[in-house]
Amino acid sequence: MLEQENRTQTAAVEATTELWAFFRGEYVPLCDANINVMTHGFNYGTAVFEGIRAYWNADEEQLFALELVPHYQRIRASARLLMMEIRQSPEELAEITLELLRRDGLREDVYLRPIIYKSSETIGVRLHNLDADITIFGVPFGQYIDTEGGIRAQVSSWRRVDDNAIPARGKITGAYVNGALAKSEAQLNGFDEAIVLTADGHVSEGSAENLFIVKRGVLITPPVTDNILEGITRGRMMEIARDDLGIQVLERSIDRTELYGADEVFLCGTGAQISPVIEIDRRKIGGGRPGRVTRDLSRIYFDAVRGRLPAYRSWLTPVF
Ligand code: PMP
């Protein structure tokens, strides 16, 4: 199902010149947004990126871009880690993204990929004295992982990159080899997703999602010091849990075996949305099906991102 969608997505991108990219300061057809093989970011993974969603609301015939400015604030922070500055502010990048979406004219869910990369075409491992540029493009996008029935996960044999190796709080392209190693190991072993531990053995996150557990009615998630990406969705989950569901939220380290004994586990992120985890390392979580808190958070989140909850309209920017 997801593979089918991935193929469709690739075909859609290849077949069309209708999709646009913001590239080298202008809007160009996506098929013309190409970099040279000597580009530093391509050679050394010296780039930072974001994943942003825009949700189609058929009733309102409107596309809602989700959390544009927070994503551009985060990419700017990631870029600074790699000694890159670009001239546009987060608000200006949000405007560029809206223009891109209007040009694309897609009337369906979209996934946007901004990348700030070392654009110098030169050999040499370093961060300083190199040019940086930004590119942004969007593609039609449905599910990334299952959000309804629940997924089966494996604790990975790969450990999460450490803050003193490659900072996980920056969304650095090169560091995603870490997530890719974990995800492929899990999928080739017959699981849907990987859960990655820190070097000292605490639960960090999924391959590209933050992790929450529910135990005795309390929502618990690893702190930002356990080598997680500080997810925007993670922040929203904590907000909804406290404000809408009246649930206590704790940010604290989680041991591996706490996962096995949790009442509920779920992963969340812009791409993943909310994905209940119903089995870990062949042990059923809770009742072996999505739990109450996960379902409540999920219902509110999906209504919010499609613009159905006035209280959360501030997360969204209408495109048209
Ligand atoms: N962790 C990692 C490693 C990720 O790549 C992502 C996706 N950006 C997340 C967590 C979730 O972050 P967000 O909710 O901001 O998309």
Short mmCIF file of C-alpha atoms and ligand atoms in Angstrom, two decimals:
data_model
loop_
_atom_site.label_atom_id
_atom_site.label_comp_id
_atom_site.label_asym_id
_atom_site.label_seq_id
_atom_site.Cartn_x
_atom_site.Cartn_y
_atom_site.Cartn_z
CA MET A 1 0.00 0.00 0.00
CA LEU A 2 2.67 2.49 1.03
CA GLU A 3 5.05 1.19 -1.62
CA GLN A 4 2.33 1.70 -4.16
CA GLU A 5 1.92 5.28 -2.96
CA ASN A 6 5.67 5.86 -3.12
CA ARG A 7 5.74 4.63 -6.71
CA THR A 8 2.80 6.84 -7.60
CA GLN A 9 4.55 9.78 -6.04
CA THR A 10 7.76 9.16 -7.99
CA ALA A 11 5.79 8.74 -11.19
CA ALA A 12 3.88 11.95 -10.54
CA VAL A 13 7.10 13.87 -10.06
CA GLU A 14 8.78 12.34 -13.10
CA ALA A 15 5.82 12.73 -15.41
CA THR A 16 5.09 16.34 -14.78
CA THR A 17 6.58 19.73 -15.23
CA GLU A 18 3.59 21.08 -13.36
CA LEU A 19 5.30 20.87 -10.01
CA TRP A 20 7.56 23.73 -9.03
CA ALA A 21 10.63 24.23 -6.89
CA PHE A 22 12.10 27.30 -5.28
CA PHE A 23 15.71 26.94 -6.43
CA ARG A 24 18.58 29.44 -6.53
CA GLY A 25 16.25 32.26 -5.61
CA GLU A 26 13.54 31.62 -8.21
CA TYR A 27 10.61 29.38 -9.02
CA VAL A 28 11.55 26.73 -11.60
CA PRO A 29 9.90 23.51 -12.81
CA LEU A 30 10.82 20.77 -10.32
CA CYS A 31 12.45 18.73 -13.10
CA ASP A 32 14.92 21.60 -13.69
CA ALA A 33 15.95 21.99 -10.04
CA ASN A 34 19.21 20.07 -10.29
CA ILE A 35 22.52 20.40 -8.45
CA ASN A 36 26.05 19.59 -9.63
CA VAL A 37 27.64 16.34 -8.42
CA MET A 38 30.43 18.34 -6.78
CA THR A 39 27.99 20.10 -4.44
CA HIS A 40 29.35 19.93 -0.89
CA GLY A 41 26.00 18.97 0.66
CA PHE A 42 25.71 16.01 -1.71
CA ASN A 43 29.26 14.80 -0.98
CA TYR A 44 29.29 15.20 2.80
CA GLY A 45 25.67 15.33 4.00
CA THR A 46 26.19 18.97 4.97
CA ALA A 47 22.59 20.05 4.61
CA VAL A 48 19.61 20.52 6.90
CA PHE A 49 16.00 19.98 6.04
CA GLU A 50 12.38 20.04 7.09
CA GLY A 51 9.29 18.04 6.35
CA ILE A 52 6.13 20.12 6.30
CA ARG A 53 2.61 18.98 5.50
CA ALA A 54 -0.25 20.78 3.87
CA TYR A 55 -3.71 19.23 4.32
CA TRP A 56 -6.53 19.43 1.79
CA ASN A 57 -9.95 20.21 3.22
CA ALA A 58 -12.48 19.19 0.57
CA ASP A 59 -15.47 20.83 2.32
CA GLU A 60 -13.80 24.21 2.33
CA GLU A 61 -11.91 23.57 -0.95
CA GLN A 62 -8.87 24.81 0.88
CA LEU A 63 -5.30 23.64 1.40
CA PHE A 64 -3.95 24.30 4.89
CA ALA A 65 -0.18 24.51 5.39
CA LEU A 66 0.72 23.26 8.86
CA GLU A 67 3.10 25.10 11.20
CA LEU A 68 5.00 26.94 8.47
CA VAL A 69 6.85 29.44 10.65
CA PRO A 70 7.85 26.94 13.40
CA HIS A 71 9.37 24.67 10.74
CA TYR A 72 11.33 27.56 9.22
CA GLN A 73 12.50 28.63 12.68
CA ARG A 74 13.74 25.11 13.28
CA ILE A 75 15.54 24.86 9.93
CA ARG A 76 17.28 28.15 10.68
CA ALA A 77 18.49 26.74 14.02
CA SER A 78 19.64 23.53 12.29
CA ALA A 79 21.44 25.59 9.64
CA ARG A 80 23.29 27.59 12.29
CA LEU A 81 24.60 24.34 13.78
CA LEU A 82 26.26 23.76 10.41
CA MET A 83 27.40 27.39 10.12
CA MET A 84 24.90 28.31 7.42
CA GLU A 85 22.83 31.49 7.22
CA ILE A 86 20.37 32.29 4.50
CA ARG A 87 19.00 35.74 3.90
CA GLN A 88 15.26 35.02 4.09
CA SER A 89 13.50 35.16 7.46
CA PRO A 90 11.17 32.31 8.56
CA GLU A 91 8.20 34.52 7.67
CA GLU A 92 9.60 35.19 4.17
CA LEU A 93 10.22 31.47 3.65
CA ALA A 94 6.62 30.81 4.70
CA GLU A 95 5.47 33.26 2.00
CA ILE A 96 7.67 31.59 -0.62
CA THR A 97 6.16 28.23 0.35
CA LEU A 98 2.63 29.55 -0.06
CA GLU A 99 3.51 30.89 -3.51
CA LEU A 100 5.00 27.51 -4.43
CA LEU A 101 1.84 25.72 -3.32
CA ARG A 102 -0.29 28.12 -5.33
CA ARG A 103 1.80 27.46 -8.43
CA ASP A 104 1.61 23.69 -7.87
CA GLY A 105 -2.16 24.02 -7.50
CA LEU A 106 -2.51 20.61 -5.87
CA ARG A 107 -5.92 19.87 -4.42
CA GLU A 108 -4.76 17.04 -2.19
CA ASP A 109 -2.41 16.51 0.76
CA VAL A 110 1.11 17.75 0.07
CA TYR A 111 4.49 17.14 1.67
CA LEU A 112 6.98 19.98 1.47
CA ARG A 113 10.72 19.58 1.66
CA PRO A 114 12.84 22.68 2.34
CA ILE A 115 16.61 22.02 2.33
CA ILE A 116 19.39 24.44 3.24
CA TYR A 117 22.60 23.00 1.87
CA LYS A 118 26.28 23.75 1.41
CA SER A 119 26.08 24.75 -2.22
CA SER A 120 29.79 25.28 -2.93
CA GLU A 121 31.07 22.88 -5.57
CA THR A 122 34.27 21.92 -3.86
CA ILE A 123 36.09 19.05 -2.19
CA GLY A 124 37.07 19.23 1.49
CA VAL A 125 35.56 18.21 4.82
CA ARG A 126 34.70 21.35 6.77
CA LEU A 127 31.84 23.66 7.60
CA HIS A 128 33.42 27.11 7.26
CA ASN A 129 34.06 29.22 4.16
CA LEU A 130 31.35 27.57 2.09
CA ASP A 131 28.26 29.01 0.40
CA ALA A 132 24.77 27.99 1.45
CA ASP A 133 21.50 28.04 -0.45
CA ILE A 134 17.91 26.98 0.12
CA THR A 135 15.60 24.95 -2.05
CA ILE A 136 11.96 24.07 -1.41
CA PHE A 137 9.66 21.68 -3.24
CA GLY A 138 6.40 19.87 -2.56
CA VAL A 139 4.96 16.55 -3.70
CA PRO A 140 1.54 14.90 -3.33
CA PHE A 141 1.68 12.74 -0.21
CA GLY A 142 -0.62 10.44 1.70
CA GLN A 143 0.26 8.19 4.63
CA TYR A 144 3.88 7.63 5.64
CA ILE A 145 3.17 4.90 8.16
CA ASP A 146 -0.09 3.38 9.36
CA THR A 147 -2.12 5.69 11.59
CA GLU A 148 -5.09 3.48 12.40
CA GLY A 149 -4.65 -0.22 13.04
CA GLY A 150 -1.32 0.10 14.81
CA ILE A 151 2.22 -0.89 13.86
CA ARG A 152 4.73 -3.49 15.05
CA ALA A 153 8.10 -2.10 16.09
CA GLN A 154 11.51 -3.42 16.96
CA VAL A 155 14.09 -1.91 19.30
CA SER A 156 16.94 -1.31 16.91
CA SER A 157 20.44 -2.72 17.27
CA TRP A 158 21.58 0.70 16.00
CA ARG A 159 21.99 3.45 18.60
CA ARG A 160 20.87 7.05 18.12
CA VAL A 161 23.55 9.54 17.03
CA ASP A 162 24.79 11.42 20.08
CA ASP A 163 24.72 15.20 20.52
CA ASN A 164 28.53 15.15 20.59
CA ALA A 165 28.75 13.12 17.38
CA ILE A 166 26.04 14.53 15.08
CA PRO A 167 23.52 16.65 16.99
CA ALA A 168 20.10 15.00 16.73
CA ARG A 169 18.38 18.31 17.55
CA GLY A 170 19.48 19.55 14.15
CA LYS A 171 17.66 18.02 11.22
CA ILE A 172 20.90 17.25 9.38
CA THR A 173 20.63 15.23 6.16
CA GLY A 174 23.82 13.21 6.81
CA ALA A 175 22.50 12.08 10.20
CA TYR A 176 19.50 10.42 8.56
CA VAL A 177 21.75 7.50 7.62
CA ASN A 178 21.27 6.62 11.31
CA GLY A 179 17.49 6.48 10.94
CA ALA A 180 17.77 4.67 7.60
CA LEU A 181 19.97 1.94 9.12
CA ALA A 182 17.42 1.43 11.88
CA LYS A 183 14.36 1.55 9.63
CA SER A 184 15.73 -0.89 7.05
CA GLU A 185 16.88 -3.30 9.75
CA ALA A 186 13.39 -3.24 11.27
CA GLN A 187 11.53 -3.61 7.97
CA LEU A 188 13.80 -6.32 6.59
CA ASN A 189 13.23 -8.18 9.88
CA GLY A 190 9.48 -8.01 9.24
CA PHE A 191 8.59 -5.09 11.53
CA ASP A 192 7.05 -1.79 10.48
CA GLU A 193 9.25 0.64 12.38
CA ALA A 194 12.35 0.96 14.56
CA ILE A 195 12.65 2.37 18.07
CA VAL A 196 16.17 3.65 18.67
CA LEU A 197 17.97 3.84 22.04
CA THR A 198 20.58 6.36 23.10
CA ALA A 199 24.17 5.14 23.56
CA ASP A 200 23.45 4.77 27.29
CA GLY A 201 20.39 2.63 26.60
CA HIS A 202 17.44 4.97 27.08
CA VAL A 203 14.60 5.19 24.61
CA SER A 204 15.22 8.05 22.20
CA GLU A 205 12.69 7.97 19.34
CA GLY A 206 11.56 6.23 16.17
CA SER A 207 13.50 6.38 12.88
CA ALA A 208 11.88 9.73 12.07
CA GLU A 209 9.23 10.17 14.77
CA ASN A 210 9.05 11.10 18.44
CA LEU A 211 7.82 8.52 20.93
CA PHE A 212 5.27 8.64 23.73
CA ILE A 213 4.12 6.04 26.21
CA VAL A 214 1.03 6.07 28.41
CA LYS A 215 1.32 4.48 31.84
CA ARG A 216 -1.47 4.65 34.43
CA GLY A 217 -3.04 7.59 32.62
CA VAL A 218 0.17 9.68 32.45
CA LEU A 219 1.69 10.63 29.10
CA ILE A 220 5.49 10.24 29.13
CA THR A 221 8.04 11.19 26.48
CA PRO A 222 11.87 11.29 26.45
CA PRO A 223 13.40 14.69 27.29
CA VAL A 224 15.18 16.80 24.68
CA THR A 225 18.50 15.70 26.24
CA ASP A 226 17.98 12.07 25.11
CA ASN A 227 19.15 12.81 21.55
CA ILE A 228 15.71 13.36 20.08
CA LEU A 229 14.68 15.82 17.43
CA GLU A 230 12.51 18.31 19.29
CA GLY A 231 9.44 17.58 17.23
CA ILE A 232 6.77 20.13 16.49
CA THR A 233 4.11 17.40 16.60
CA ARG A 234 5.55 16.26 19.96
CA GLY A 235 4.93 19.74 21.34
CA ARG A 236 1.37 19.73 20.02
CA MET A 237 0.67 16.30 21.53
CA MET A 238 1.72 17.57 24.96
CA GLU A 239 -0.45 20.65 24.51
CA ILE A 240 -3.56 18.67 23.45
CA ALA A 241 -3.03 16.14 26.25
CA ARG A 242 -2.85 18.84 28.91
CA ASP A 243 -5.42 21.29 27.56
CA ASP A 244 -8.05 19.07 25.91
CA LEU A 245 -7.71 15.76 27.70
CA GLY A 246 -6.57 17.02 31.12
CA ILE A 247 -3.79 14.43 31.20
CA GLN A 248 -0.54 14.80 33.12
CA VAL A 249 2.51 14.96 30.83
CA LEU A 250 6.05 14.02 31.88
CA GLU A 251 9.29 14.55 29.99
CA ARG A 252 11.71 12.03 31.44
CA SER A 253 14.04 9.25 30.32
CA ILE A 254 12.34 5.95 29.46
CA ASP A 255 13.95 2.53 29.91
CA ARG A 256 13.62 -0.10 27.19
CA THR A 257 11.51 -2.45 29.31
CA GLU A 258 9.15 0.34 30.24
CA LEU A 259 8.04 0.08 26.63
CA TYR A 260 7.00 -3.52 27.11
CA GLY A 261 4.98 -2.65 30.22
CA ALA A 262 3.35 0.50 28.86
CA ASP A 263 -0.43 0.70 28.52
CA GLU A 264 -0.01 2.52 25.19
CA VAL A 265 2.83 3.56 22.91
CA PHE A 266 2.64 5.81 19.88
CA LEU A 267 4.96 7.58 17.48
CA CYS A 268 4.33 11.03 16.09
CA GLY A 269 5.75 13.46 13.58
CA THR A 270 4.79 15.60 10.64
CA GLY A 271 5.26 12.74 8.17
CA ALA A 272 4.17 9.91 10.44
CA GLN A 273 1.30 11.93 11.97
CA ILE A 274 0.17 9.69 14.86
CA SER A 275 0.93 6.03 14.69
CA PRO A 276 -0.17 3.66 17.46
CA VAL A 277 2.42 0.99 18.28
CA ILE A 278 0.65 -2.23 19.22
CA GLU A 279 3.60 -4.59 19.46
CA ILE A 280 7.30 -4.12 20.36
CA ASP A 281 9.89 -6.89 20.11
CA ARG A 282 7.02 -9.39 19.74
CA ARG A 283 5.35 -8.28 22.98
CA LYS A 284 1.83 -6.92 22.78
CA ILE A 285 1.44 -3.38 24.10
CA GLY A 286 -1.59 -2.89 26.35
CA GLY A 287 -4.47 -4.71 24.73
CA GLY A 288 -2.63 -5.20 21.43
CA ARG A 289 -4.70 -2.52 19.76
CA PRO A 290 -4.60 1.30 19.73
CA GLY A 291 -5.37 2.62 23.21
CA ARG A 292 -7.80 5.24 24.41
CA VAL A 293 -5.38 8.15 24.90
CA THR A 294 -3.72 7.54 21.52
CA ARG A 295 -7.10 7.48 19.79
CA ASP A 296 -8.26 10.67 21.52
CA LEU A 297 -5.05 12.55 20.66
CA SER A 298 -5.22 11.27 17.11
CA ARG A 299 -8.85 12.34 16.61
CA ILE A 300 -8.15 15.86 17.85
CA TYR A 301 -4.91 16.15 15.86
CA PHE A 302 -6.45 15.07 12.54
CA ASP A 303 -9.40 17.43 13.02
CA ALA A 304 -7.00 20.25 13.90
CA VAL A 305 -4.70 19.84 10.88
CA ARG A 306 -7.62 19.83 8.44
CA GLY A 307 -8.89 23.07 9.90
CA ARG A 308 -11.93 21.62 11.66
CA LEU A 309 -11.11 22.99 15.13
CA PRO A 310 -11.26 26.76 15.51
CA ALA A 311 -9.12 26.55 18.67
CA TYR A 312 -6.21 25.20 16.62
CA ARG A 313 -6.67 27.27 13.47
CA SER A 314 -3.53 29.22 14.41
CA TRP A 315 -1.40 26.18 13.43
CA LEU A 316 -2.59 26.60 9.84
CA THR A 317 -2.12 28.97 6.94
CA PRO A 318 -4.72 28.76 4.12
CA VAL A 319 -2.97 28.55 0.75
CA PHE A 320 -5.71 29.69 -1.63
N1 PMP B 1 12.36 12.75 15.06
C1 PMP B 1 12.99 12.68 13.88
C2 PMP B 1 14.31 12.03 13.80
C3 PMP B 1 12.37 13.21 12.74
O1 PMP B 1 12.97 13.14 11.56
C4 PMP B 1 11.09 13.80 12.86
C5 PMP B 1 10.40 14.35 11.63
N2 PMP B 1 10.73 15.70 11.41
C6 PMP B 1 10.49 13.86 14.11
C7 PMP B 1 11.16 13.32 15.20
C8 PMP B 1 9.17 14.54 14.31
O2 PMP B 1 9.33 15.92 14.20
P1 PMP B 1 8.13 16.86 13.72
O3 PMP B 1 6.97 16.55 14.58
O4 PMP B 1 8.62 18.24 13.93
O5 PMP B 1 7.88 16.55 12.30
#
